Amino acid sequence: MLMKKFSKSETEVSNLGYGCWGIGKTFWIGAADDESKKALHAAIDNGINLFDSALVYGDGHSEKLVGEVEKESGKELFITSKIPSKKYEWPAKDESTFEESFSKEHIIECTEKSLRNLKRDYLDLQQFHVWNDKWADNDEWKEAVYQLKKDGKVRFFGISINDHQPENGIKAGETGLIDSFQVIFNIFDQKPTDKLFPFCKENNISILARVPLDEGGLTGNITEDTQFPTNDFRAHYFK
């Protein structure tokens, strides 16, 4: 497995990561816990150490499985999570204010919930699950980042950028507080190459490419006859 240094640190993460939405059991239906844990162990056995989860994936269920498997494996993993907006809004809308979406208390509280789910003392990477760069000048999120890092609860902080808005995060990146961006990048959407990737290269900010297989559409396993439950995200995505 190829490894890369994360952001400006000496911490090495695997070139491939494991996205943990599918094991959360909500909005991505069909995973059984025993099969999910087998898949997580197989990833670890093949050299993957980066596992990307979120507090909203099954209301913490995904995080709990990742925490269990980390303990069972006896290996120290690089585990990430994400903070949902208070409005549970994806993507963040232009008219939504920072105060409506986040607060210092909300950022810290969500991080502590994730740590309890994972049974860990710290997160390797915490991320905003949505973002709007008009919030970049707000001091509350900066104070939360400083405090969580100072208290040893978060090593790195990042932003999961709104779908198909790869430049909507660069202003936050200019603060020096952002260690990584997670952004859609696949053969259909390569807009991050225009401005985001050059900015990250210049500032030594890591990139987590998400949806590389277009929600499974590029795996060859989904056809026009594939049916998903109505409460599965993919039922609406693959129309």
Coordinates of C-alpha atoms in Angstrom, one line a residue:
M1 CA 0.0 0.0 0.0
L2 CA 1.4 3.4 -1.0
M3 CA 1.5 5.8 2.0
K4 CA 1.5 9.6 2.0
K5 CA 2.4 12.2 4.7
F6 CA -0.8 14.0 5.9
S7 CA -0.8 17.8 5.4
K8 CA 2.3 19.4 7.0
S9 CA 2.9 16.5 9.4
E10 CA 5.0 13.3 9.4
T11 CA 1.9 11.2 9.9
E12 CA 1.5 8.6 7.1
V13 CA -1.9 7.7 5.7
S14 CA -2.7 5.1 3.1
N15 CA -3.2 6.2 -0.5
L16 CA -6.6 4.5 -0.4
G17 CA -9.2 5.2 2.3
Y18 CA -12.3 3.4 3.4
G19 CA -15.5 5.5 3.2
C20 CA -17.8 4.4 6.0
W21 CA -21.2 5.8 5.0
G22 CA -22.3 2.4 3.6
I23 CA -21.9 0.6 7.0
G24 CA -24.1 3.1 8.9
K25 CA -27.4 1.5 7.8
T26 CA -29.2 4.8 7.1
F27 CA -29.6 6.4 3.6
W28 CA -27.4 3.6 2.3
I29 CA -29.3 0.5 2.9
G30 CA -28.3 -3.2 2.9
A31 CA -25.2 -3.6 5.0
A32 CA -25.1 -6.3 7.7
D33 CA -22.8 -5.6 10.7
D34 CA -20.9 -8.8 10.4
E35 CA -20.2 -8.3 6.7
S36 CA -19.3 -4.7 7.4
K37 CA -16.8 -5.7 10.1
K38 CA -15.3 -8.3 7.8
A39 CA -14.8 -5.7 5.1
L40 CA -13.2 -3.3 7.6
H41 CA -10.8 -6.0 8.7
A42 CA -10.0 -6.9 5.1
A43 CA -9.1 -3.3 4.4
I44 CA -6.8 -3.2 7.4
D45 CA -5.2 -6.5 6.4
N46 CA -4.4 -5.0 3.0
G47 CA -2.7 -1.9 4.4
I48 CA -5.5 0.7 4.6
N49 CA -5.3 2.8 7.7
L50 CA -7.5 5.7 6.7
F51 CA -11.2 5.3 7.7
D52 CA -13.6 8.1 7.0
S53 CA -16.8 8.2 9.0
A54 CA -19.3 10.9 10.2
L55 CA -21.5 11.4 13.2
V56 CA -24.6 11.2 11.0
Y57 CA -23.7 7.9 9.4
G58 CA -26.4 5.8 11.2
D59 CA -26.5 8.3 14.1
G60 CA -23.0 7.1 15.2
H61 CA -23.5 3.4 14.2
S62 CA -20.7 3.6 11.6
E63 CA -18.3 5.1 14.1
K64 CA -19.1 2.4 16.6
L65 CA -18.3 -0.4 14.1
V66 CA -15.0 1.3 13.2
G67 CA -14.1 1.7 16.8
E68 CA -14.8 -2.0 17.5
V69 CA -12.7 -3.1 14.5
E70 CA -9.8 -0.9 15.5
K71 CA -9.7 -2.5 18.9
E72 CA -10.0 -6.0 17.5
S73 CA -7.3 -5.4 15.0
G74 CA -4.8 -4.2 17.5
K75 CA -3.6 -1.5 15.1
E76 CA -3.7 2.2 15.4
L77 CA -5.8 3.6 12.6
F78 CA -6.2 7.1 11.1
I79 CA -9.9 7.8 11.8
T80 CA -11.8 10.8 10.6
S81 CA -15.3 12.0 11.3
K82 CA -17.5 15.0 10.4
I83 CA -19.7 17.5 12.2
P84 CA -23.2 17.9 10.7
S85 CA -24.8 21.3 10.6
K86 CA -27.4 22.0 13.2
K87 CA -29.9 22.2 10.4
Y88 CA -28.9 18.8 8.9
E89 CA -28.6 20.6 5.6
W90 CA -26.7 19.2 2.6
P91 CA -25.3 21.2 0.9
A92 CA -25.0 24.3 3.0
K93 CA -27.2 26.9 1.4
D94 CA -26.1 30.5 0.6
E95 CA -28.8 32.0 2.8
S96 CA -27.8 29.8 5.8
T97 CA -25.9 31.7 8.5
F98 CA -23.0 30.3 10.5
E99 CA -25.1 30.7 13.7
E100 CA -27.9 28.6 12.1
S101 CA -25.6 25.9 11.0
F102 CA -22.8 25.7 13.6
S103 CA -21.6 27.1 16.9
K104 CA -18.5 26.6 19.0
E105 CA -20.5 24.4 21.5
H106 CA -22.0 22.4 18.6
I107 CA -18.6 21.7 17.1
I108 CA -17.2 20.5 20.4
E109 CA -20.3 18.5 21.5
C110 CA -20.4 16.6 18.2
T111 CA -16.7 15.8 18.4
E112 CA -17.1 14.5 21.9
K113 CA -20.1 12.3 20.7
S114 CA -17.9 10.9 18.0
L115 CA -15.1 10.1 20.5
R116 CA -17.6 8.2 22.7
N117 CA -18.9 6.2 19.7
L118 CA -15.3 5.3 18.7
K119 CA -14.2 4.8 22.3
R120 CA -11.2 6.9 21.6
D121 CA -9.5 9.9 23.3
Y122 CA -8.9 11.8 20.0
L123 CA -9.8 12.0 16.4
D124 CA -7.1 12.0 13.8
L125 CA -9.1 14.3 11.6
Q126 CA -12.4 16.2 12.3
Q127 CA -14.2 17.8 9.4
F128 CA -17.1 20.2 8.8
H129 CA -19.6 18.0 6.9
V130 CA -20.9 21.0 5.0
W131 CA -19.4 24.5 4.5
N132 CA -19.9 27.9 3.1
D133 CA -16.9 30.2 2.7
K134 CA -18.9 33.2 3.8
W135 CA -18.5 31.8 7.3
A136 CA -14.7 31.9 7.0
D137 CA -14.3 35.1 9.0
N138 CA -16.5 33.9 11.9
D139 CA -14.4 33.5 15.1
E140 CA -16.5 30.7 16.7
W141 CA -15.3 27.9 14.5
K142 CA -11.7 29.1 14.8
E143 CA -12.0 29.1 18.6
A144 CA -13.4 25.6 18.5
V145 CA -10.6 24.3 16.3
Y146 CA -8.0 25.9 18.6
Q147 CA -9.6 24.4 21.7
L148 CA -10.1 20.9 20.3
K149 CA -6.5 20.8 19.2
K150 CA -5.2 22.3 22.4
D151 CA -7.1 19.7 24.5
G152 CA -5.7 16.9 22.4
K153 CA -9.1 15.8 21.1
V154 CA -8.4 16.5 17.4
R155 CA -5.1 16.3 15.6
F156 CA -6.2 17.8 12.3
F157 CA -9.2 19.7 11.1
G158 CA -10.7 19.8 7.6
I159 CA -13.7 20.6 5.5
S160 CA -15.9 18.3 3.4
I161 CA -16.7 20.6 0.6
N162 CA -20.2 21.0 -0.8
D163 CA -20.9 18.7 -3.8
H164 CA -19.7 20.3 -7.1
Q165 CA -18.5 23.5 -5.3
P166 CA -14.7 22.8 -5.1
E167 CA -13.7 26.4 -4.6
N168 CA -16.1 26.9 -1.7
G169 CA -13.5 26.4 1.0
I170 CA -10.5 28.1 -0.2
K171 CA -11.1 31.2 1.9
A172 CA -11.2 29.0 5.0
G173 CA -8.0 27.4 3.8
E174 CA -6.3 30.8 3.8
T175 CA -6.8 31.0 7.6
G176 CA -4.1 28.4 8.1
L177 CA -6.4 26.3 10.3
I178 CA -7.5 23.8 7.6
D179 CA -5.3 20.7 7.2
S180 CA -7.4 19.0 4.5
F181 CA -10.3 19.2 2.1
Q182 CA -12.6 16.4 1.1
V183 CA -14.0 16.9 -2.3
I184 CA -15.8 15.0 -5.1
F185 CA -13.3 13.9 -7.7
N186 CA -13.9 11.3 -10.4
I187 CA -14.0 11.0 -14.2
F188 CA -17.2 13.0 -14.3
D189 CA -16.2 15.9 -12.0
Q190 CA -12.7 17.2 -12.3
K191 CA -13.3 20.8 -11.5
P192 CA -11.1 20.6 -8.4
T193 CA -8.1 20.6 -10.7
D194 CA -8.8 24.3 -11.7
K195 CA -8.2 26.1 -8.4
L196 CA -8.6 23.9 -5.4
F197 CA -5.8 21.4 -6.1
P198 CA -3.2 24.1 -7.0
F199 CA -4.1 26.0 -3.8
C200 CA -3.7 22.8 -1.7
K201 CA -0.4 22.0 -3.3
E202 CA 0.9 25.5 -2.7
N203 CA -0.2 25.4 1.0
N204 CA 0.5 21.7 1.7
I205 CA -3.1 20.9 2.5
S206 CA -4.2 17.3 2.0
I207 CA -6.9 16.2 -0.3
L208 CA -9.4 13.4 0.4
A209 CA -11.0 12.5 -3.0
R210 CA -14.6 11.3 -2.3
V211 CA -17.0 9.6 -4.6
P212 CA -14.2 8.3 -6.9
L213 CA -16.6 5.6 -8.2
D214 CA -19.6 7.9 -8.5
E215 CA -21.6 6.4 -5.6
G216 CA -21.0 3.0 -7.1
G217 CA -22.0 3.9 -10.6
L218 CA -18.5 3.2 -11.9
T219 CA -18.2 -0.3 -10.3
G220 CA -20.1 -2.1 -13.1
N221 CA -22.5 -3.5 -10.5
I222 CA -25.3 -1.0 -11.0
T223 CA -27.4 -1.2 -14.1
E224 CA -30.6 0.5 -15.3
D225 CA -32.5 -2.4 -13.8
T226 CA -31.0 -2.0 -10.3
Q227 CA -33.6 -1.1 -7.6
F228 CA -32.9 0.6 -4.3
P229 CA -35.2 1.1 -1.3
T230 CA -37.0 4.4 -1.4
N231 CA -35.2 5.6 1.8
D232 CA -31.8 4.8 0.2
F233 CA -29.9 7.8 -1.1
R234 CA -29.0 6.0 -4.3
A235 CA -32.7 5.6 -5.3
H236 CA -32.8 9.3 -5.9
Y237 CA -29.2 9.7 -7.1
F238 CA -29.5 7.1 -10.0
K239 CA -32.7 8.4 -11.6

